PDB file of C-alpha atoms in Angstrom:
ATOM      1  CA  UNK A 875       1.499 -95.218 -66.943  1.00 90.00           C
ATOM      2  CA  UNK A 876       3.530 -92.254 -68.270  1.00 90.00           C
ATOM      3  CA  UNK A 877       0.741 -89.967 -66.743  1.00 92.00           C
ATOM      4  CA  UNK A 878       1.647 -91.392 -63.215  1.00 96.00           C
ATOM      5  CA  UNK A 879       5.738 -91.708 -64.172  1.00 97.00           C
ATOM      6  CA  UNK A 880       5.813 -88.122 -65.918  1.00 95.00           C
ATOM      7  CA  UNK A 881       6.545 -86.438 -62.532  1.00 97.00           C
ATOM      8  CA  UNK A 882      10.056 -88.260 -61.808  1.00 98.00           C
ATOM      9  CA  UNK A 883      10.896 -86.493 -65.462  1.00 97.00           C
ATOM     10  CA  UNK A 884      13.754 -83.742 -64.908  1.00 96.00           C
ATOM     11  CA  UNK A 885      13.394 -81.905 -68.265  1.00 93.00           C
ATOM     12  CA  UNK A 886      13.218 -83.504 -71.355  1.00 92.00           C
ATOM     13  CA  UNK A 887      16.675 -84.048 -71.483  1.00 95.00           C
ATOM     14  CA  UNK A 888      16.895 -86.079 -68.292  1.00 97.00           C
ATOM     15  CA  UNK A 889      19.466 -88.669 -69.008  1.00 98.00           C
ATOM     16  CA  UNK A 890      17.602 -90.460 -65.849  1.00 98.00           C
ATOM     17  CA  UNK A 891      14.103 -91.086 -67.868  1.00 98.00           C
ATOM     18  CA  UNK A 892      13.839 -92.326 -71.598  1.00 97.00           C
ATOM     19  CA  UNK A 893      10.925 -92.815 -73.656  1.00 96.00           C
ATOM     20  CA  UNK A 894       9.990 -94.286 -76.765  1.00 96.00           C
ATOM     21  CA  UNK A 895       8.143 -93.182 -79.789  1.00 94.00           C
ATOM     22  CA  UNK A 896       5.480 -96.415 -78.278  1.00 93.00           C
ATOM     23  CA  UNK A 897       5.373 -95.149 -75.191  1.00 93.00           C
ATOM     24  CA  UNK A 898       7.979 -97.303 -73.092  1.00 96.00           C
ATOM     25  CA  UNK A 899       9.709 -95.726 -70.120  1.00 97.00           C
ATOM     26  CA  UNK A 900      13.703 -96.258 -69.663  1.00 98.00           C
ATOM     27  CA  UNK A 901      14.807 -95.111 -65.770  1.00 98.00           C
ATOM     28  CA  UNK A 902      18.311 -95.596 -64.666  1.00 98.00           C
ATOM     29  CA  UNK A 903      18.019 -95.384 -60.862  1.00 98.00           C
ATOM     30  CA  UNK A 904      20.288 -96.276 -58.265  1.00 97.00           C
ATOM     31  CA  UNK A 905      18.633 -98.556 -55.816  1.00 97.00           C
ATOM     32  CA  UNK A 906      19.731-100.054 -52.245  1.00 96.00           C
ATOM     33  CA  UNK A 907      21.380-102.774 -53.628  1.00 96.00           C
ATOM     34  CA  UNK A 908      23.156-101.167 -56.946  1.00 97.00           C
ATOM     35  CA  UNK A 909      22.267 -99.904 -60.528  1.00 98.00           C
ATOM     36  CA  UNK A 910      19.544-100.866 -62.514  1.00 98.00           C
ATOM     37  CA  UNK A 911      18.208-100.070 -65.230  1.00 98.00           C
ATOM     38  CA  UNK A 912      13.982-100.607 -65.706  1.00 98.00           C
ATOM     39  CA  UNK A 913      11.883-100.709 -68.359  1.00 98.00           C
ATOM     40  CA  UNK A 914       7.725-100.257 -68.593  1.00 98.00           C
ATOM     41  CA  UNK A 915       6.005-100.928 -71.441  1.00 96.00           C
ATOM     42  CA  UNK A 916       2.038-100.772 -71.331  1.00 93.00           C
ATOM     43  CA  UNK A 917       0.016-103.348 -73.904  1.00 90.00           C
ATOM     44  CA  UNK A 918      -3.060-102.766 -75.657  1.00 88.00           C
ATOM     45  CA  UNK A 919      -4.848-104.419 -72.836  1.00 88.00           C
ATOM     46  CA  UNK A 920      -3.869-101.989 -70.326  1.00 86.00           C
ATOM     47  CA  UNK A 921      -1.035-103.836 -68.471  1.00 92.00           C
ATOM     48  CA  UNK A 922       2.446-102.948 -67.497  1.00 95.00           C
ATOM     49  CA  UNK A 923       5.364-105.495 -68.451  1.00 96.00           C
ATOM     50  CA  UNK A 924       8.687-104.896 -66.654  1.00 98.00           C
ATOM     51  CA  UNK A 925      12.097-105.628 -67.313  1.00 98.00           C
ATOM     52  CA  UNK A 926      15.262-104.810 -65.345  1.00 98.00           C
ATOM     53  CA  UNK A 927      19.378-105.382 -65.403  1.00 98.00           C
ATOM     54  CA  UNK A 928      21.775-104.898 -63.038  1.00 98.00           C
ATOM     55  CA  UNK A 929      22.109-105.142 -59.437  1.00 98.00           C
ATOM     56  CA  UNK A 930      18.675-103.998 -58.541  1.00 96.00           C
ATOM     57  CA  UNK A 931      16.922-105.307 -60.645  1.00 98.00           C
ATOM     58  CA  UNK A 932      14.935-107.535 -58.241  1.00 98.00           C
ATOM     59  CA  UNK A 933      14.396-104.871 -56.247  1.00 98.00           C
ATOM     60  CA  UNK A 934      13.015-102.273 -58.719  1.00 98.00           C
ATOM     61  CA  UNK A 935      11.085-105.156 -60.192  1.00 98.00           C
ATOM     62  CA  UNK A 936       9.465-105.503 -56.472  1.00 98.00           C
ATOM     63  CA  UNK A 937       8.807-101.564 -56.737  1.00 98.00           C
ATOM     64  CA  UNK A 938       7.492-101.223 -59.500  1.00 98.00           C
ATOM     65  CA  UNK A 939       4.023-101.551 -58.394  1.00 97.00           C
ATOM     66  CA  UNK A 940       4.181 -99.057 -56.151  1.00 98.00           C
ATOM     67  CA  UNK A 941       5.806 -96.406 -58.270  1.00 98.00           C
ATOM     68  CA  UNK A 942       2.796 -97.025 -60.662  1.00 97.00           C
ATOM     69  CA  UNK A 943       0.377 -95.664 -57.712  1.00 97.00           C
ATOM     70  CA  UNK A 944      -0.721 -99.191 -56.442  1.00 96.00           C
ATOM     71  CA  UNK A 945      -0.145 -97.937 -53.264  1.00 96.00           C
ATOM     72  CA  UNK A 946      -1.768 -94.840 -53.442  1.00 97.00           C
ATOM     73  CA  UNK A 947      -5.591 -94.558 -51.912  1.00 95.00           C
ATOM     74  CA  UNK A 948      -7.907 -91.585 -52.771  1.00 94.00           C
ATOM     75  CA  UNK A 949     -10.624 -92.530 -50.778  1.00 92.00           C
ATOM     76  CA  UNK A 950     -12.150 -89.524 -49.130  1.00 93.00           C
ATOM     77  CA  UNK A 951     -11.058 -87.181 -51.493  1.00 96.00           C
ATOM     78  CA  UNK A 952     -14.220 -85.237 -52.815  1.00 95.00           C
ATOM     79  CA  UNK A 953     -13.981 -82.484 -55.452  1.00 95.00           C
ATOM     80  CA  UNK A 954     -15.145 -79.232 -53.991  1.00 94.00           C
ATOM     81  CA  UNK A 955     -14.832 -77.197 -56.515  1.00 95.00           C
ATOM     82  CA  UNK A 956     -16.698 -77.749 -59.662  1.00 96.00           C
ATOM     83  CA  UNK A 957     -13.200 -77.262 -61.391  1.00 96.00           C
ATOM     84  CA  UNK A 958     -11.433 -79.904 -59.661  1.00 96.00           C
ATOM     85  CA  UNK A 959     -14.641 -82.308 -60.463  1.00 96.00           C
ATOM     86  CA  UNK A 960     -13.877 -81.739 -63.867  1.00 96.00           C
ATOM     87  CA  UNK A 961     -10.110 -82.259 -63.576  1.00 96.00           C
ATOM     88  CA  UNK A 962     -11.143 -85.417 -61.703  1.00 95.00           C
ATOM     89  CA  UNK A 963     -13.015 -87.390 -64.156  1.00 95.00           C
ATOM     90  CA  UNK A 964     -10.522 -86.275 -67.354  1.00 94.00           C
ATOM     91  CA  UNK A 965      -8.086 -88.206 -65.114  1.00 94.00           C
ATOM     92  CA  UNK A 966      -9.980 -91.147 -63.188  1.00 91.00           C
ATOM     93  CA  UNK A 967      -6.772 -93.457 -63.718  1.00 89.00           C
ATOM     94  CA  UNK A 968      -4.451 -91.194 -62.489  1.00 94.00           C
ATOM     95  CA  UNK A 969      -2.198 -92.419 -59.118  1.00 96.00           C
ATOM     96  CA  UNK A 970       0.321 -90.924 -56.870  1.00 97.00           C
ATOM     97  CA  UNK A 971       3.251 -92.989 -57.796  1.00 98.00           C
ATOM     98  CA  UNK A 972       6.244 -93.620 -54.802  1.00 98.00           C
ATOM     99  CA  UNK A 973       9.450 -94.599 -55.726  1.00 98.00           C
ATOM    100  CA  UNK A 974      10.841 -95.097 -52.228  1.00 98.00           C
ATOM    101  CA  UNK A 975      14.480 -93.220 -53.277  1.00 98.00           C
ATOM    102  CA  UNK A 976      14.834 -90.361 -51.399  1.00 98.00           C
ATOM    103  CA  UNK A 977      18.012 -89.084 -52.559  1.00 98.00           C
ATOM    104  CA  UNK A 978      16.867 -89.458 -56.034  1.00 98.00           C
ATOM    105  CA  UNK A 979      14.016 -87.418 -55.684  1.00 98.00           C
ATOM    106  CA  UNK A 980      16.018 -85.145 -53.662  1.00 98.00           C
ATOM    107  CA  UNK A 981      19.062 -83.549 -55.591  1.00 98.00           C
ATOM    108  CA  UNK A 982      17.000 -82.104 -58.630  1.00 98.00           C
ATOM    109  CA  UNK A 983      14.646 -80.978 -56.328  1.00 98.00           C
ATOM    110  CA  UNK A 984      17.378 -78.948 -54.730  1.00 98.00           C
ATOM    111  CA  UNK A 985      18.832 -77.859 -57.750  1.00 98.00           C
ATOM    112  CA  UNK A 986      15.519 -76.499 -58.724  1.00 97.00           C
ATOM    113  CA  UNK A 987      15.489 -73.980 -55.969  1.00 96.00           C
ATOM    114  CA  UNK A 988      15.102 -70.401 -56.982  1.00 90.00           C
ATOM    115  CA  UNK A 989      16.225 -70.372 -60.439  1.00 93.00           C
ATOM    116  CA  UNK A 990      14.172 -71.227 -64.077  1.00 92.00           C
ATOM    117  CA  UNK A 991      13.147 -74.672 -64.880  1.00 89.00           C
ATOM    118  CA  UNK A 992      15.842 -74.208 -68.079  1.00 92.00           C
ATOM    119  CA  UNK A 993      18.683 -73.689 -65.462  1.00 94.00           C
ATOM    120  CA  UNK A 994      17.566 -75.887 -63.307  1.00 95.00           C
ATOM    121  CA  UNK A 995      17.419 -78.520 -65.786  1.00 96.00           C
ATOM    122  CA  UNK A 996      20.590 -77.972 -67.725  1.00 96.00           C
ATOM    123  CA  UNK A 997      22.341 -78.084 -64.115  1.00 96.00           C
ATOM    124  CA  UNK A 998      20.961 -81.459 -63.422  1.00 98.00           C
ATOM    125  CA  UNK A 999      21.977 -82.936 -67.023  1.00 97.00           C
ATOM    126  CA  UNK A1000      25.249 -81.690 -66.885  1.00 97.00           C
ATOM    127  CA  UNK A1001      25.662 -83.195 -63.125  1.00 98.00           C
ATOM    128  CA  UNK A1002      24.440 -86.483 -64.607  1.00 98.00           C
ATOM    129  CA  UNK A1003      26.853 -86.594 -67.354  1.00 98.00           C
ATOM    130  CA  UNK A1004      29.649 -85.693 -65.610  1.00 97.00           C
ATOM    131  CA  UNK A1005      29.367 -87.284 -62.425  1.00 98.00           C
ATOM    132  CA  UNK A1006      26.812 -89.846 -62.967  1.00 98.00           C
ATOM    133  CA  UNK A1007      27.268 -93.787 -64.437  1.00 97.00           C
ATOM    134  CA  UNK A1008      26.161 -95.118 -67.454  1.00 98.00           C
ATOM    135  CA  UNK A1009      23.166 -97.317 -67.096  1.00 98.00           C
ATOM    136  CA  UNK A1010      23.564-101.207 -66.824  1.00 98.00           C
ATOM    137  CA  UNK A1011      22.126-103.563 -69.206  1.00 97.00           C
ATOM    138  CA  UNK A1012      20.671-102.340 -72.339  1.00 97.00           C
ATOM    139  CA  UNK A1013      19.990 -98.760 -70.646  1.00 97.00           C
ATOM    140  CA  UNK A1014      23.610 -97.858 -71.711  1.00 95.00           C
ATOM    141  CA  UNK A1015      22.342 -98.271 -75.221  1.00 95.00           C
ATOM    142  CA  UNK A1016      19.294 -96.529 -75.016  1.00 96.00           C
ATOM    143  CA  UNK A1017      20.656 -93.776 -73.580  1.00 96.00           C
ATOM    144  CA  UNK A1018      20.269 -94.049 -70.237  1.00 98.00           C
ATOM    145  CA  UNK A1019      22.257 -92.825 -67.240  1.00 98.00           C
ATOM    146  CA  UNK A1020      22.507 -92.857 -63.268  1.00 98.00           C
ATOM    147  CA  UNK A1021      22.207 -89.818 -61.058  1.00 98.00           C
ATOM    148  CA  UNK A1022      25.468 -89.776 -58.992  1.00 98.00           C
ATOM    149  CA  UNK A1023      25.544 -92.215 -55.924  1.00 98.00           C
ATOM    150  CA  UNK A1024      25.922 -90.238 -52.365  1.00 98.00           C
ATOM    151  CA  UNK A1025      29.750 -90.573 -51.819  1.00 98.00           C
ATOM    152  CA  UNK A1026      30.254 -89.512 -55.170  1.00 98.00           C
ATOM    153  CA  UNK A1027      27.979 -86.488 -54.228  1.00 98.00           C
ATOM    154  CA  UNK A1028      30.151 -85.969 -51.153  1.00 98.00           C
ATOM    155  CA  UNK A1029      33.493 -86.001 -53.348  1.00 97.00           C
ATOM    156  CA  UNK A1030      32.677 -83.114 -56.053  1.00 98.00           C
ATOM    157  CA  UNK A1031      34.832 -80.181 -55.249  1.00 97.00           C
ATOM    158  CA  UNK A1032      33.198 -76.296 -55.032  1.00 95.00           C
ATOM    159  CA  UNK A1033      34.596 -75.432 -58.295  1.00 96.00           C
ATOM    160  CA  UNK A1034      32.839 -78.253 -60.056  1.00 97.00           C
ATOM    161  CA  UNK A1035      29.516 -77.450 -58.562  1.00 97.00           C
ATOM    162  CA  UNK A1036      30.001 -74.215 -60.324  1.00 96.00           C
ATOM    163  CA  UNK A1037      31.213 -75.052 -63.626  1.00 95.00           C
ATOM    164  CA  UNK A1038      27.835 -76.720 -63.808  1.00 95.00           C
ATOM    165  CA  UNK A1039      26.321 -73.535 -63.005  1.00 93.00           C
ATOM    166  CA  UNK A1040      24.950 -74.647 -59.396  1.00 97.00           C
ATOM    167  CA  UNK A1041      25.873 -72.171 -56.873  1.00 96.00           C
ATOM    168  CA  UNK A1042      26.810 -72.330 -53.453  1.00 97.00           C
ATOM    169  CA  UNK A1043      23.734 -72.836 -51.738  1.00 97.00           C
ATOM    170  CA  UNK A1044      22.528 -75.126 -53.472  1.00 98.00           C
ATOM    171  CA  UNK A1045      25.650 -77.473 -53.674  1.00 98.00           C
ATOM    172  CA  UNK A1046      26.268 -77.260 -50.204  1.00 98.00           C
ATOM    173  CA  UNK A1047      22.786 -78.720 -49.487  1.00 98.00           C
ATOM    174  CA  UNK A1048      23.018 -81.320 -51.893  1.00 98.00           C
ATOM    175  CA  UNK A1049      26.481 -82.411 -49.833  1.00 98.00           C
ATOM    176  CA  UNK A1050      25.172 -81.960 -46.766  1.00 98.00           C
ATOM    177  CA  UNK A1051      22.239 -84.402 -47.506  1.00 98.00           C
ATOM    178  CA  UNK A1052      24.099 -86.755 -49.308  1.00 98.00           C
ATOM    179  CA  UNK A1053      26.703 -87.043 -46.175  1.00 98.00           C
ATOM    180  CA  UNK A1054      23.030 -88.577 -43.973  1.00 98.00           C
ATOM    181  CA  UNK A1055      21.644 -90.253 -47.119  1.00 98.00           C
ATOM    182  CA  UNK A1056      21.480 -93.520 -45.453  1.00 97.00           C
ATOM    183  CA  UNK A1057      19.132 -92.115 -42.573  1.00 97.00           C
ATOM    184  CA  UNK A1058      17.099 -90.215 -45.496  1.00 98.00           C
ATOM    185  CA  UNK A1059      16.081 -93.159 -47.211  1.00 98.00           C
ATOM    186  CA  UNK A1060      15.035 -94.837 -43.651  1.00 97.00           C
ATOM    187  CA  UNK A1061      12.343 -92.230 -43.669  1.00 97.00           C
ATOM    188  CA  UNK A1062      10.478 -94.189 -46.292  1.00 96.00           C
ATOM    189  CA  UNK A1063       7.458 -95.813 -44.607  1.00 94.00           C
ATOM    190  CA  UNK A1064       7.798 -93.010 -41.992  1.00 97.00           C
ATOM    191  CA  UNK A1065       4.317 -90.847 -40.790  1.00 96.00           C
ATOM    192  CA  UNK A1066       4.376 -87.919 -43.086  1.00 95.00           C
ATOM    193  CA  UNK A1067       4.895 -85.344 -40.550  1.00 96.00           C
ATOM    194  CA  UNK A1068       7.853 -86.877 -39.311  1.00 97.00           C
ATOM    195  CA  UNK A1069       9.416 -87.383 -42.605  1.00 98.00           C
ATOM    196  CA  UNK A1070       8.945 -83.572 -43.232  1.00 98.00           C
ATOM    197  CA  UNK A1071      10.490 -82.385 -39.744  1.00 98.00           C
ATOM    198  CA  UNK A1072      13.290 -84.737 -40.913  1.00 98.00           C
ATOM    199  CA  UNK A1073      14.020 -83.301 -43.922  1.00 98.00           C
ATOM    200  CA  UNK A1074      13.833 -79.757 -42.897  1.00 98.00           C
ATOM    201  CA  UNK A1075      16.053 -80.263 -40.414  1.00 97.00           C
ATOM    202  CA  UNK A1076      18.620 -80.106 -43.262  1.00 97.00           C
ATOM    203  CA  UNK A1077      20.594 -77.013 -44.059  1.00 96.00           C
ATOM    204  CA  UNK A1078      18.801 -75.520 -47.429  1.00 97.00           C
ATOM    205  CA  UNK A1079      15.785 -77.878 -47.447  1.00 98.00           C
ATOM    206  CA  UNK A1080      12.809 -75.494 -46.841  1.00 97.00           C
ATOM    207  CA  UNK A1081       8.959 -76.717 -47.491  1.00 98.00           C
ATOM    208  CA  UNK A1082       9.479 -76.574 -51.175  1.00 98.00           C
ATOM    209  CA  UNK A1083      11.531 -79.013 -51.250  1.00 98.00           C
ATOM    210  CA  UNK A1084      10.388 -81.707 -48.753  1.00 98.00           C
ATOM    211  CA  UNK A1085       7.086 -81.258 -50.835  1.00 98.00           C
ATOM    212  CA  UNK A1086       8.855 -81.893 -53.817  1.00 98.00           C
ATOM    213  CA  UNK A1087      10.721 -84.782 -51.827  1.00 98.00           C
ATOM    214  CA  UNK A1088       7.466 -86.116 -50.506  1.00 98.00           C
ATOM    215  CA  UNK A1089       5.406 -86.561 -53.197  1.00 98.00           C
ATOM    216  CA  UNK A1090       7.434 -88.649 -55.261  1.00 98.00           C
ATOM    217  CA  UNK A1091       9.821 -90.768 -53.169  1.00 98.00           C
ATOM    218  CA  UNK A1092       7.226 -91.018 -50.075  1.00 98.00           C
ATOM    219  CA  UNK A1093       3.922 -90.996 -52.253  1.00 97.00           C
ATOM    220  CA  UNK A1094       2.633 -88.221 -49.759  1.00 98.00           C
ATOM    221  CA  UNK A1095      -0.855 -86.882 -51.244  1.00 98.00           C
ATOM    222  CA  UNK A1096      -0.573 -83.885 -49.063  1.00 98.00           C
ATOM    223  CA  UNK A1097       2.370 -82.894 -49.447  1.00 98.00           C
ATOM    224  CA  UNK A1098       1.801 -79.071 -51.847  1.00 98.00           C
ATOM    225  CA  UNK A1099       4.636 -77.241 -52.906  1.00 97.00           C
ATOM    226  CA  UNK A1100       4.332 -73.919 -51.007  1.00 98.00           C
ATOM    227  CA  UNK A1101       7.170 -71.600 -52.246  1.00 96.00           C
ATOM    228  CA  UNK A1102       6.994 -72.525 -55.724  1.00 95.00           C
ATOM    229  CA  UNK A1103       7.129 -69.499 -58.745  1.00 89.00           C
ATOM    230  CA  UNK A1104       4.001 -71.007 -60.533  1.00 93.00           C
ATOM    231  CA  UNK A1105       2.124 -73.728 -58.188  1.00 97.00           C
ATOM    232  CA  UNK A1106      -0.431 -71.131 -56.529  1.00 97.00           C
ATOM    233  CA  UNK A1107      -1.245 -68.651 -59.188  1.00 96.00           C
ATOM    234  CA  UNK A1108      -2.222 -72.145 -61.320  1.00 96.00           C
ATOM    235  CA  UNK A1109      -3.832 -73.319 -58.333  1.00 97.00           C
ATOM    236  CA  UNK A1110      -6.109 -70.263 -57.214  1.00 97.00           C
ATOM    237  CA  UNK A1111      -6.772 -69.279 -61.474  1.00 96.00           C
ATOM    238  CA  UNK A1112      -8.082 -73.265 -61.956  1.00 96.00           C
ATOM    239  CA  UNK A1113     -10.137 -73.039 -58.735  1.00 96.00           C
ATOM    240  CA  UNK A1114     -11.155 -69.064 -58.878  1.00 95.00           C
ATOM    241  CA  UNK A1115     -10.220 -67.882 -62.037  1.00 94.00           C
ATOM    242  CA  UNK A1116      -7.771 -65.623 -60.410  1.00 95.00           C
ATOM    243  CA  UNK A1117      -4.369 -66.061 -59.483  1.00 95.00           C
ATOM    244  CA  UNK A1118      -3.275 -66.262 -55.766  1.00 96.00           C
ATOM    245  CA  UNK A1119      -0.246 -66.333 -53.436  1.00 97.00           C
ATOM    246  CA  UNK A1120       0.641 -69.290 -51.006  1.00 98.00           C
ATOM    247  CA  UNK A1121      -2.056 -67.722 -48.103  1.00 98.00           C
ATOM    248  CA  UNK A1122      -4.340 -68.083 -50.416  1.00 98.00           C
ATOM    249  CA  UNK A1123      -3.911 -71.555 -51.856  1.00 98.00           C
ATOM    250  CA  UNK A1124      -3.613 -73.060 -48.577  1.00 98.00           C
ATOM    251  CA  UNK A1125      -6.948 -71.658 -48.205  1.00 98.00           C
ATOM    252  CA  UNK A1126      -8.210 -72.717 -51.005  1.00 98.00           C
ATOM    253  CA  UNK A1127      -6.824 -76.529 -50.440  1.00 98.00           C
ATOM    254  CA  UNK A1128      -7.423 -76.733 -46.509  1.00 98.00           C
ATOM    255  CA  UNK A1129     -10.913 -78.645 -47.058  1.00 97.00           C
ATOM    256  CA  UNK A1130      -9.495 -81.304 -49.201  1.00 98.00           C
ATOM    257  CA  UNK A1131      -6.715 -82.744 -46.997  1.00 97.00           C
ATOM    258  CA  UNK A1132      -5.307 -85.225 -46.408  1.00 97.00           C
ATOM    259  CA  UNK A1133      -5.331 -84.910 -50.106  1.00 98.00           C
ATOM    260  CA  UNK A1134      -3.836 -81.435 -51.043  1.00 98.00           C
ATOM    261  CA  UNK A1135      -1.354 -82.440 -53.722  1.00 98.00           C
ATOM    262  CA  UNK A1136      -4.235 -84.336 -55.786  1.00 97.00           C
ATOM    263  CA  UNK A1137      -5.265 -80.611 -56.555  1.00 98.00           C
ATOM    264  CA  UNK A1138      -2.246 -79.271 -57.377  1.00 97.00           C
ATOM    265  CA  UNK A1139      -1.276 -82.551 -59.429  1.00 97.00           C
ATOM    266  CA  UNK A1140      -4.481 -82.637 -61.039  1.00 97.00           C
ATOM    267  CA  UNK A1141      -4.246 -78.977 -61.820  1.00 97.00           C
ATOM    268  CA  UNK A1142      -0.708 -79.886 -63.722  1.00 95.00           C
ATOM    269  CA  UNK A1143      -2.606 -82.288 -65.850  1.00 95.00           C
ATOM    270  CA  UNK A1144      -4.904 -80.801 -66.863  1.00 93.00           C
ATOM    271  CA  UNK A1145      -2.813 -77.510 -68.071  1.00 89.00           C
ATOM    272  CA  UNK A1146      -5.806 -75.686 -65.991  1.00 80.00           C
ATOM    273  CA  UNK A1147      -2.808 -73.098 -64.704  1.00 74.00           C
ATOM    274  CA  UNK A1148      -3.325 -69.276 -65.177  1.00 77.00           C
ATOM    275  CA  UNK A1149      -2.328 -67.923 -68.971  1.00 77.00           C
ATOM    276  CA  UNK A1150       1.117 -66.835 -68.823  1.00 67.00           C
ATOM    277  CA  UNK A1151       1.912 -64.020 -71.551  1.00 62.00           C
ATOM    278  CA  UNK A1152       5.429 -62.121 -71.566  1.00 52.00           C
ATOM    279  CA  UNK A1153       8.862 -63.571 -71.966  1.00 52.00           C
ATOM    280  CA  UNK A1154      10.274 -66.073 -70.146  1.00 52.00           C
ATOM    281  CA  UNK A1155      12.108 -65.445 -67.259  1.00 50.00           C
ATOM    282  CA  UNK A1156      15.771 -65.468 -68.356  1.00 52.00           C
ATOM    283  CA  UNK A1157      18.890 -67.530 -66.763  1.00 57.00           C
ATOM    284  CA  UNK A1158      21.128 -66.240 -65.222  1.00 53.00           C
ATOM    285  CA  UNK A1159      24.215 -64.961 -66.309  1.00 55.00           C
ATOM    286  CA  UNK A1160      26.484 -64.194 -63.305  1.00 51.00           C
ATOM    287  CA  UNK A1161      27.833 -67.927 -62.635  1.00 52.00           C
ATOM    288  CA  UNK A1162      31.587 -69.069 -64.268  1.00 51.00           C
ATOM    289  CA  UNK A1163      30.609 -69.877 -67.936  1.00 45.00           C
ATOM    290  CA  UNK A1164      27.923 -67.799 -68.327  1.00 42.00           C
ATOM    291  CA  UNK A1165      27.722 -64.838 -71.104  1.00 36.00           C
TER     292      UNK A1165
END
């Protein structure tokens, strides 16, 4: 269960996602019909008992399945490399999980453009806290929060967006998307390639980010993050044993679609990425309340 959940996790900090020392999963998420908060807790025997409050809870409870991969089908995906057979069977239970929220896969991912994954989630926290909700239910108590809803998205002045250390850019796309989130989350259910033209069509969403989009609120299995700082070198050094640039991973993954981001999900697993040595890369410093 967490193996399939792990990728909606923003940080370890995300005020969005709790866990338990046992293993049970806390989400605040804003749904169609209002707040929720869910809980998944896996018994000895292998199954998944859910509990929800709040608005949505029917509805999450009614999603649940598929955010736990039930929907997901990897038939026809074959291991061509003897790396990714290996990968394979240390994870036979793993799914690709859909949540069917657009918007909430959308603003971290947009956030996470271009900067480290320490910026990136700091910015999203702070967002959270600031402009998010509390959790209803027993979520409040645990912890747990709501990402902002769209119109509160469209209501955050310029200055605020910087204060929390998200530039331009990146705020303006987050407003821009929120002001069409209703037609965003229609594109649930949608063919793949469609939902992609859809989402580019957006100021500041690129192919990065509609991966990034795709693969957790649409459950799309091809969907690979092109663009991404670390994705290919991990990609080409668990397939090759050398690291390689985005020409060269979608060479590498061409003869396993429709089922791309298995490998590069499978790959994430199984820490099979390229060694990194050297310091981290450091955030920046050039934004208000920065030193």
């Amino acid at each position: 269960m967490v193996q399939v959940l792990g990728i909606l996790r923003r940080g370890a900090g995300d005020p969005t996602y709790r866990t338990d020392p046992d293993g049970t999963v806390w989400r605040g998420i804003g749904t169609p019909v209002g707040p929720v908060t869910l809980r998944l807790r896996q018994g000895y025997d292998g199954a998944v008992h859910a509990d929800a409050w709040g608005p949505g809870a029917d509805w999450a409870l009614d999603a649940v399945p598929a955010m736990l991969g039930a929907d997901d089908d990897p038939s026809g995906f074959v291991a061509h490399h003897p790396s990714v057979a290996d990968m394979h069977r240390r994870h036979p239970h793993w799914r690709l999980t859909r949540t069917g929220l657009v918007m909430e896969a959308l603003v971290p991912a947009v956030i996470e453009q271009k900067v480290t994954g320490q910026e990136a989630f700091a910015g999203f926290r702070t967002l959270v806290h600031r402009f998010g909700e509390r959790a209803p239910g027993p979520g409040a108590d645990r912890g747990v929060w709501l990402q902002p809803t769209p119109d509160r998205l469209r209501r955050i002045p310029s200055w605020e967006w910087l204060r929390l250390h998200i530039d331009p850019a990146r705020s303006r796309a987050v407003v821009q998307a929120a002001k069409v989130a209703g037609s965003l989350e229609r594109t649930v259910g949608l063919p793949g390639e469609e939902v992609d033209r859809r989402l580019r069509s957006l100021p500041g969403i690129g192919v990065w980010t509609s991966a990034e989009v795709r693969f957790r609120a649409h459950g799309a299995a091809d969907a690979v993050s092109f663009g991404d700082y670390h994705v290919a070198k991990n990609v080409g050094w668990a397939l090759t044993g050398a690291a390689v640039d985005d020409a060269g991973m979608a060479e590498l993954l061409e003869p396993y679609r429709p089922h791309r981001y298995r490998v590069q999900r499978l790959v994430e697993l199984s820490g099979a990425g390229r060694p990194r040595r050297g310091p981290r890369m450091a955030p920046r410093t050039h934004l208000p309340g920065r030193r």
